[in-house]
Short mmCIF file of C-alpha atoms in Angstrom, two decimals:
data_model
loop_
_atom_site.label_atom_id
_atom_site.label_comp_id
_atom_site.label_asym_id
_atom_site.label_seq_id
_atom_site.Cartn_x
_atom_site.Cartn_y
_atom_site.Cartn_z
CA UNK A 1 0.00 0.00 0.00
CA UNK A 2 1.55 3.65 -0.87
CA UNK A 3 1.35 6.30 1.63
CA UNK A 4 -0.73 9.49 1.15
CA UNK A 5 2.40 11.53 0.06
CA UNK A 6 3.46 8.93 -2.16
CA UNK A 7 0.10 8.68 -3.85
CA UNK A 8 -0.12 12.27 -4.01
CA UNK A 9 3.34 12.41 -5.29
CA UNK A 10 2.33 9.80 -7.97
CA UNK A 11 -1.04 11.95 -9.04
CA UNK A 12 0.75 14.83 -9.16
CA UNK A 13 3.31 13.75 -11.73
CA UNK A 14 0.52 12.17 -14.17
CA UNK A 15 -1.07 15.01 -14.18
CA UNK A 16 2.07 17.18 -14.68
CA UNK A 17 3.02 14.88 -17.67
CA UNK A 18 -0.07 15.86 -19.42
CA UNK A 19 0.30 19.66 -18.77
CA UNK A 20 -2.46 19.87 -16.67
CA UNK A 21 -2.63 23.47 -15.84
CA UNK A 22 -2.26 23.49 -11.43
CA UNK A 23 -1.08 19.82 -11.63
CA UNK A 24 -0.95 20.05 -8.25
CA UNK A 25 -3.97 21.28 -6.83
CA UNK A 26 -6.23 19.29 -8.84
CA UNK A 27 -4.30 15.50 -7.96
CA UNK A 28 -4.78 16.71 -3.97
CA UNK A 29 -8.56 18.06 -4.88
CA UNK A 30 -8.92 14.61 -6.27
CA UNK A 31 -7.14 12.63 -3.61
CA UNK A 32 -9.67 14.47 -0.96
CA UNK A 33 -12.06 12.89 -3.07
CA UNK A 34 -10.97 9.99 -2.63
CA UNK A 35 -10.11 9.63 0.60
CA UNK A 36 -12.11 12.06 2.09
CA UNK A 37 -9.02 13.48 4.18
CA UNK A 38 -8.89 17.30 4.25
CA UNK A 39 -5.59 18.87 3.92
CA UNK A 40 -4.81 19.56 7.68
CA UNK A 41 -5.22 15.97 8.42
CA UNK A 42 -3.18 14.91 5.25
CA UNK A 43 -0.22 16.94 6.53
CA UNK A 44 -0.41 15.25 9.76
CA UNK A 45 -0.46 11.87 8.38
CA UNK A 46 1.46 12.07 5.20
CA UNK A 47 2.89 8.67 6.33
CA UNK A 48 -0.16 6.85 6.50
CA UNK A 49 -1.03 3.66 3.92
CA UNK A 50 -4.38 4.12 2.44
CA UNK A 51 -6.74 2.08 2.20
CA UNK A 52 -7.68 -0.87 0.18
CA UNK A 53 -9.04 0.16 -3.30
CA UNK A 54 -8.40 4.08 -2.87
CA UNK A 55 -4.71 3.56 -4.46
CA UNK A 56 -6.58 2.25 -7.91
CA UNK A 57 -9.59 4.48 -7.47
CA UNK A 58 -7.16 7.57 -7.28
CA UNK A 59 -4.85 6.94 -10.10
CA UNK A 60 -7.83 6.21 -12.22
CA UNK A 61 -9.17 9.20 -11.86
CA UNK A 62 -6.09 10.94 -12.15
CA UNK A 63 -5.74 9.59 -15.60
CA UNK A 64 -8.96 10.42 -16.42
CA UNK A 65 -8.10 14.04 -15.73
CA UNK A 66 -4.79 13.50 -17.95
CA UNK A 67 -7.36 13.42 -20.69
CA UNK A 68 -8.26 16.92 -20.27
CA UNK A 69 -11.74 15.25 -18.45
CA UNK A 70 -12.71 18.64 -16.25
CA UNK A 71 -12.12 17.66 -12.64
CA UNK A 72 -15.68 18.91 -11.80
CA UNK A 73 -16.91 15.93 -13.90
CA UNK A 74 -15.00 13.71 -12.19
CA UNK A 75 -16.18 14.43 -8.93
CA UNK A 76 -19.70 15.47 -9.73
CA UNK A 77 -19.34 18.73 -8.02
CA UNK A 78 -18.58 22.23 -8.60
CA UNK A 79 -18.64 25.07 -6.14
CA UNK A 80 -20.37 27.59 -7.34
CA UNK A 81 -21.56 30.83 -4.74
CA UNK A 82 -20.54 28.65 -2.00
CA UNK A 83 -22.78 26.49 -2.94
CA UNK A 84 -22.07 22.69 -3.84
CA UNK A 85 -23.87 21.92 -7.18
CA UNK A 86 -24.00 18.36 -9.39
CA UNK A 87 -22.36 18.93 -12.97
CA UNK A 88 -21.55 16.78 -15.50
CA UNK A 89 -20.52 16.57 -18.78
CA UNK A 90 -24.81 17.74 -20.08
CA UNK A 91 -24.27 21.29 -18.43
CA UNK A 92 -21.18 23.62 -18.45
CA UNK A 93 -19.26 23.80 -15.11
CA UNK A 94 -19.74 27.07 -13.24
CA UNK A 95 -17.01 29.23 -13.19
CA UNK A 96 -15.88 31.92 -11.07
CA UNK A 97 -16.48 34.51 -13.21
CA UNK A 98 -20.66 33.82 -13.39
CA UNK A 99 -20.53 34.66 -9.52
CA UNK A 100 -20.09 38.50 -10.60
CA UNK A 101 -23.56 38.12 -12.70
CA UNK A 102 -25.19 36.66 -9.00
CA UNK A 103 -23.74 38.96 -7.19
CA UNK A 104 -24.97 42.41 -9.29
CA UNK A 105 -28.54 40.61 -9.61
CA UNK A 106 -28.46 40.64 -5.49
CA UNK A 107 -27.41 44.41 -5.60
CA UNK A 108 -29.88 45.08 -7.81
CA UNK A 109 -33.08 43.29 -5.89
CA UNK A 110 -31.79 44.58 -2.97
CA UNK A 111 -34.97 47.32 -2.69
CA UNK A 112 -37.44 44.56 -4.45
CA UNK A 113 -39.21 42.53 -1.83
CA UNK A 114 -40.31 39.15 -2.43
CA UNK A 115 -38.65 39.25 -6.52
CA UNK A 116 -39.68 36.71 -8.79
CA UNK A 117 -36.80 35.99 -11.05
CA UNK A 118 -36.17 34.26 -14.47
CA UNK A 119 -33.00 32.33 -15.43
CA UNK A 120 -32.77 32.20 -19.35
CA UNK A 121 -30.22 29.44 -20.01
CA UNK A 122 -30.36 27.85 -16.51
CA UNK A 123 -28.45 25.06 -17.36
CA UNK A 124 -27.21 23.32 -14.23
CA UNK A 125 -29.60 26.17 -12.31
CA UNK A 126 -26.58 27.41 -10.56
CA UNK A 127 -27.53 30.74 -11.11
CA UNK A 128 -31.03 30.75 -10.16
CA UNK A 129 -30.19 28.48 -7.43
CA UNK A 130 -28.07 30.56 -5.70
CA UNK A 131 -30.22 33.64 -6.07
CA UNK A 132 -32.81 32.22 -4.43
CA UNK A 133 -30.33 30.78 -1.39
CA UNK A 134 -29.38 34.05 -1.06
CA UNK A 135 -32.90 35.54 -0.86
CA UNK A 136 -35.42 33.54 1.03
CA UNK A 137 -38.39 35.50 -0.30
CA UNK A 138 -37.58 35.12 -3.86
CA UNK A 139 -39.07 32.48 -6.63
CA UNK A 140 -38.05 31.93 -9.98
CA UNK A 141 -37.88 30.17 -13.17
CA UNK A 142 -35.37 28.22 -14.66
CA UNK A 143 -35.81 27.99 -19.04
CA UNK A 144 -33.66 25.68 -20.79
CA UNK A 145 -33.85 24.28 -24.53
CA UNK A 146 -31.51 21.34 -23.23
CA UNK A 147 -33.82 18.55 -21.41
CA UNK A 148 -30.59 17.12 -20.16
CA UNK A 149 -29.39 20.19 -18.56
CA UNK A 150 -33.04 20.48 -16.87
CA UNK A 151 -32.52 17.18 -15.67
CA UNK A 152 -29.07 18.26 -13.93
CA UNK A 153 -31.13 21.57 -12.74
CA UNK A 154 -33.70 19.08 -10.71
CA UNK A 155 -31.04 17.20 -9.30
CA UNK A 156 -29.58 20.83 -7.88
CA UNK A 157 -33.05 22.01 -7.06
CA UNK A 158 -33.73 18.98 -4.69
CA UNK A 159 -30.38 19.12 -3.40
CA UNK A 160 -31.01 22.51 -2.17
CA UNK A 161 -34.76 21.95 -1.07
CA UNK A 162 -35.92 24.59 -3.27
CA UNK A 163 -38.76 22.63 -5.56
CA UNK A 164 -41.50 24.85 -4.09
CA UNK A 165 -39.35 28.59 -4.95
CA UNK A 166 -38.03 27.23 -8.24
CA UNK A 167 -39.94 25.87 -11.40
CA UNK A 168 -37.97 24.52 -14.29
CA UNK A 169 -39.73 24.47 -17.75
CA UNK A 170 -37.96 23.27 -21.28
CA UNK A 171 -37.57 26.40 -23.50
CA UNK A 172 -36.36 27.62 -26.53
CA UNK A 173 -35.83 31.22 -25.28
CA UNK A 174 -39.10 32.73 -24.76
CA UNK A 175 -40.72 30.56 -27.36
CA UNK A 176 -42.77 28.77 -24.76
CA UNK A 177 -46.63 28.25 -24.18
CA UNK A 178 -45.43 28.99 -20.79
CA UNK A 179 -44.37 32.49 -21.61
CA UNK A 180 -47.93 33.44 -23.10
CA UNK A 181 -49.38 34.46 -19.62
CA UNK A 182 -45.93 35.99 -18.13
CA UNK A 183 -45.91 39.39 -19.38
CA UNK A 184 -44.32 42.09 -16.86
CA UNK A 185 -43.97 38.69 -14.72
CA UNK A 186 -40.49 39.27 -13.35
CA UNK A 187 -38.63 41.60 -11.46
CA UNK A 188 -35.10 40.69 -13.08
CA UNK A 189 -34.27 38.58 -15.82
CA UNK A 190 -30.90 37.40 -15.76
CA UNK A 191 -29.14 35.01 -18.50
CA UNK A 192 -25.92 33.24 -19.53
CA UNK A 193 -26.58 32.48 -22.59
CA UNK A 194 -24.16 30.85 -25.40
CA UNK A 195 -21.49 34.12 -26.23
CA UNK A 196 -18.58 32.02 -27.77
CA UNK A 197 -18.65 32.64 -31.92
CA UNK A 198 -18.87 29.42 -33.72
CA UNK A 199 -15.56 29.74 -35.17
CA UNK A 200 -14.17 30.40 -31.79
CA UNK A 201 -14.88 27.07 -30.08
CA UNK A 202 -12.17 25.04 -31.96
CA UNK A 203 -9.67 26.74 -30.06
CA UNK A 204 -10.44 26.71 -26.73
CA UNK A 205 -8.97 24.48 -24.11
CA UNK A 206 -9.56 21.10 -24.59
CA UNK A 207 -11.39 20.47 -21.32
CA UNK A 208 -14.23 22.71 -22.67
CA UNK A 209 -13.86 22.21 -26.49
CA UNK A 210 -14.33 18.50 -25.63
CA UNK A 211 -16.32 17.88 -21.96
CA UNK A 212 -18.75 20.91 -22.04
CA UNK A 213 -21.86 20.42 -24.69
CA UNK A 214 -21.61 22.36 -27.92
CA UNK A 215 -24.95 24.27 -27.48
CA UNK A 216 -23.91 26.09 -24.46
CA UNK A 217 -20.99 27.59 -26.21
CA UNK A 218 -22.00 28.15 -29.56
CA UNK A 219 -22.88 31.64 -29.72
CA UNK A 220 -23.54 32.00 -33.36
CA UNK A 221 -21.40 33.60 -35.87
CA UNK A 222 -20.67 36.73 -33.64
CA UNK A 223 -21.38 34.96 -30.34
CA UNK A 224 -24.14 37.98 -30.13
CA UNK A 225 -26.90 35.60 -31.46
CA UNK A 226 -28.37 35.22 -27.96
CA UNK A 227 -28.28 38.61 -26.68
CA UNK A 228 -30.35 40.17 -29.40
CA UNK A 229 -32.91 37.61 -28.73
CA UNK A 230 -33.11 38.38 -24.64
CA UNK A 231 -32.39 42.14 -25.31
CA UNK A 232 -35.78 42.04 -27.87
CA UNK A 233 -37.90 39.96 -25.92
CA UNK A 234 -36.73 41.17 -22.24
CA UNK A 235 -39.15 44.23 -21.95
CA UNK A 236 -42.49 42.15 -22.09
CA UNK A 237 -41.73 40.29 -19.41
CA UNK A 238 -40.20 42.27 -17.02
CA UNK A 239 -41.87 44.51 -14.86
CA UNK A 240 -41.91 48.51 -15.25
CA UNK A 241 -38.36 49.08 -13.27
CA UNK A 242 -37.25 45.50 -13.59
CA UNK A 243 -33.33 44.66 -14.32
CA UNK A 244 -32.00 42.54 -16.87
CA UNK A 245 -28.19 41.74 -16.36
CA UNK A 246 -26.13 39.22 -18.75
CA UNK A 247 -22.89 37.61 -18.30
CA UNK A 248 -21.19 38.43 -21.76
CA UNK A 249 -17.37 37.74 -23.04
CA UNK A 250 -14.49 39.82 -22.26
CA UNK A 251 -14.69 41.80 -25.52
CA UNK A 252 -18.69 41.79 -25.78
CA UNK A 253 -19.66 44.68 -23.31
CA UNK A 254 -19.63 47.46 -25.61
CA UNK A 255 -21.64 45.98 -28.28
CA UNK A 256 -24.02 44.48 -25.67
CA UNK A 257 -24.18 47.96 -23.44
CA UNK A 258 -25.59 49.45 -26.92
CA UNK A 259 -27.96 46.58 -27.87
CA UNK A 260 -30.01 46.60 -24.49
CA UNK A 261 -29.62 50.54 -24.92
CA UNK A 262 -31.58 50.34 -28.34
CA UNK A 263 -34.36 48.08 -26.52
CA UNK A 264 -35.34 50.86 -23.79
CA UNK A 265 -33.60 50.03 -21.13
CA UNK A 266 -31.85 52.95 -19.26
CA UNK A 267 -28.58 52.59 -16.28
CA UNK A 268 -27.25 50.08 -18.69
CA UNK A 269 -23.32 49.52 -17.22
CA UNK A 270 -20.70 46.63 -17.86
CA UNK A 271 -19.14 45.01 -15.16
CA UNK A 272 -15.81 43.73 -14.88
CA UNK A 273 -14.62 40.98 -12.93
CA UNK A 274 -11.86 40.54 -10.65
CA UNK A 275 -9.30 39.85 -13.68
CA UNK A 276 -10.31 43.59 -15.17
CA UNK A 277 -12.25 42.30 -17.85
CA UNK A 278 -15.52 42.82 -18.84
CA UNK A 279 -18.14 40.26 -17.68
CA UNK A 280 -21.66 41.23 -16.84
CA UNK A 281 -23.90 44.23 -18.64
CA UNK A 282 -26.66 44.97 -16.68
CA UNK A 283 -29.91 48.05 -17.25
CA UNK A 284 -33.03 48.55 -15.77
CA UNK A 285 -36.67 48.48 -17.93
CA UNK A 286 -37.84 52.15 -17.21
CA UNK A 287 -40.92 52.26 -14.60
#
């Protein structure tokens, strides 16, 4: 039987052969996994032998995520808010980044009591998921064209006990029979939709050119396919005073800033994340 270091050792070096970007971090996030040791105990028994099965279970895995296999599919989890959600390879992971779309939708409903959201392009729900975690008097919708990311949403939505604040329906945008009794419904609208261009996809890293599906990428030919569609459509269904707010791609803001200008909405701002780059473009449907 190997030790913890050893094993960890071992992970670490598969992973560093296939130029796994933070090698490293992601054979220990894997090994916790595993073993279910956090790091403070693993430092104070580097020494021990683990246990039998874990050794094959580990490197497995670890091979797995040689392949460029996102780690998040490999454990089923992705933290997202603070919030442990169930991804796999039907829904994109959530990233960091989408937390800066959650967190302006909060600042925005901060004077709206009991809000009633809508989550165009749930996907795994993380989104709409958290915004209702974070406000206890809020419901919302989840739409999704993808019946396989619903399914993942469900799975998240009973996980977090929210199946009475949080209805998911199967939608091609708005094009819906659900969406023929919603008008000025919602007191925010927010939306991740597909933003990568077509040609685009082919070179992005393999982990989501390969693992995440196509038709949460694809953005069309100028990855803006989505946003004039939400931009349009946005108005009818929001309240007078309601907020729409969109994560977008780093070079995107300008050209979304002016399309949700043209549709009536006023305060329109981009957002940048923590890296400086533009990520969220947010405006408010006057009252």
């Amino acid at each position: 039987m190997k030790t913890l270091e050893m094993l960890l050792r071992e992970g670490t070096e598969i992973l560093e052969t296939a130029e796994i970007g933070e090698a490293r971090l992601d054979a220990w996030l894997l090994l916790e996994y595993i073993t279910g040791k956090n790091r403070a105990y693993y430092y104070a028994h580097m020494d021990q032998e683990t246990e039998e099965g874990q050794e094959k279970a580990y490197l497995k895995l670890c091979r797995k995520r040689a392949e460029h296999i996102p780690l998040q599919h490999l454990t089923g989890t992705a933290c997202f808010m603070g919030y442990d959600f169930f991804v796999d390879e039907r829904v994109l992971v959530p990233r960091q980044d989408t937390e800066i779309l959650v967190e302006e939708a909060l600042n925005l409903l901060k004077k709206t009591e009991k809000p009633r959201i809508l989550d165009m392009c749930t996907g795994s729900g993380c989104i709409l998921l958290s915004l209702l975690l974070e406000r206890e008097d809020a419901l919302g919708t989840g739409a999704d064209l993808s019946e396989k990311a619903l399914s993942v949403a469900e799975k998240n939505r009973e996980t977090h006990h929210l199946e009475t604040r949080a209805e998911l329906i199967k939608s091609d945008m708005f094009q819906s029979g659900y969406f023929e009794g919603k008008k000025e419904s919602f007191d925010i609208i927010v939306s991740n939709p597909p933003y990568i261009p077509t040609e685009e996809i082919e070179k992005l890293q393999a982990e989501v050119r390969f693992h995440d599906p196509f038709m949460a990428l694809d953005g069309k030919e100028d990855g803006l396919y989505f946003y004039r569609i939400i931009a349009k459509n946005a108005g009818e269904y929001l309240k007078p005073g309601g907020f729409l707010a969109c994560e977008i791609g780093c070079d995107q803001g300008e050209d979304v800033k002016k399309m949700f200008e043209s549709c009536g909405f006023s305060d329109v701002k981009v957002i940048k994340d923590l890296a400086g780059l533009d990520r969220v473009v947010s405006g408010k449907l006057p009252d």
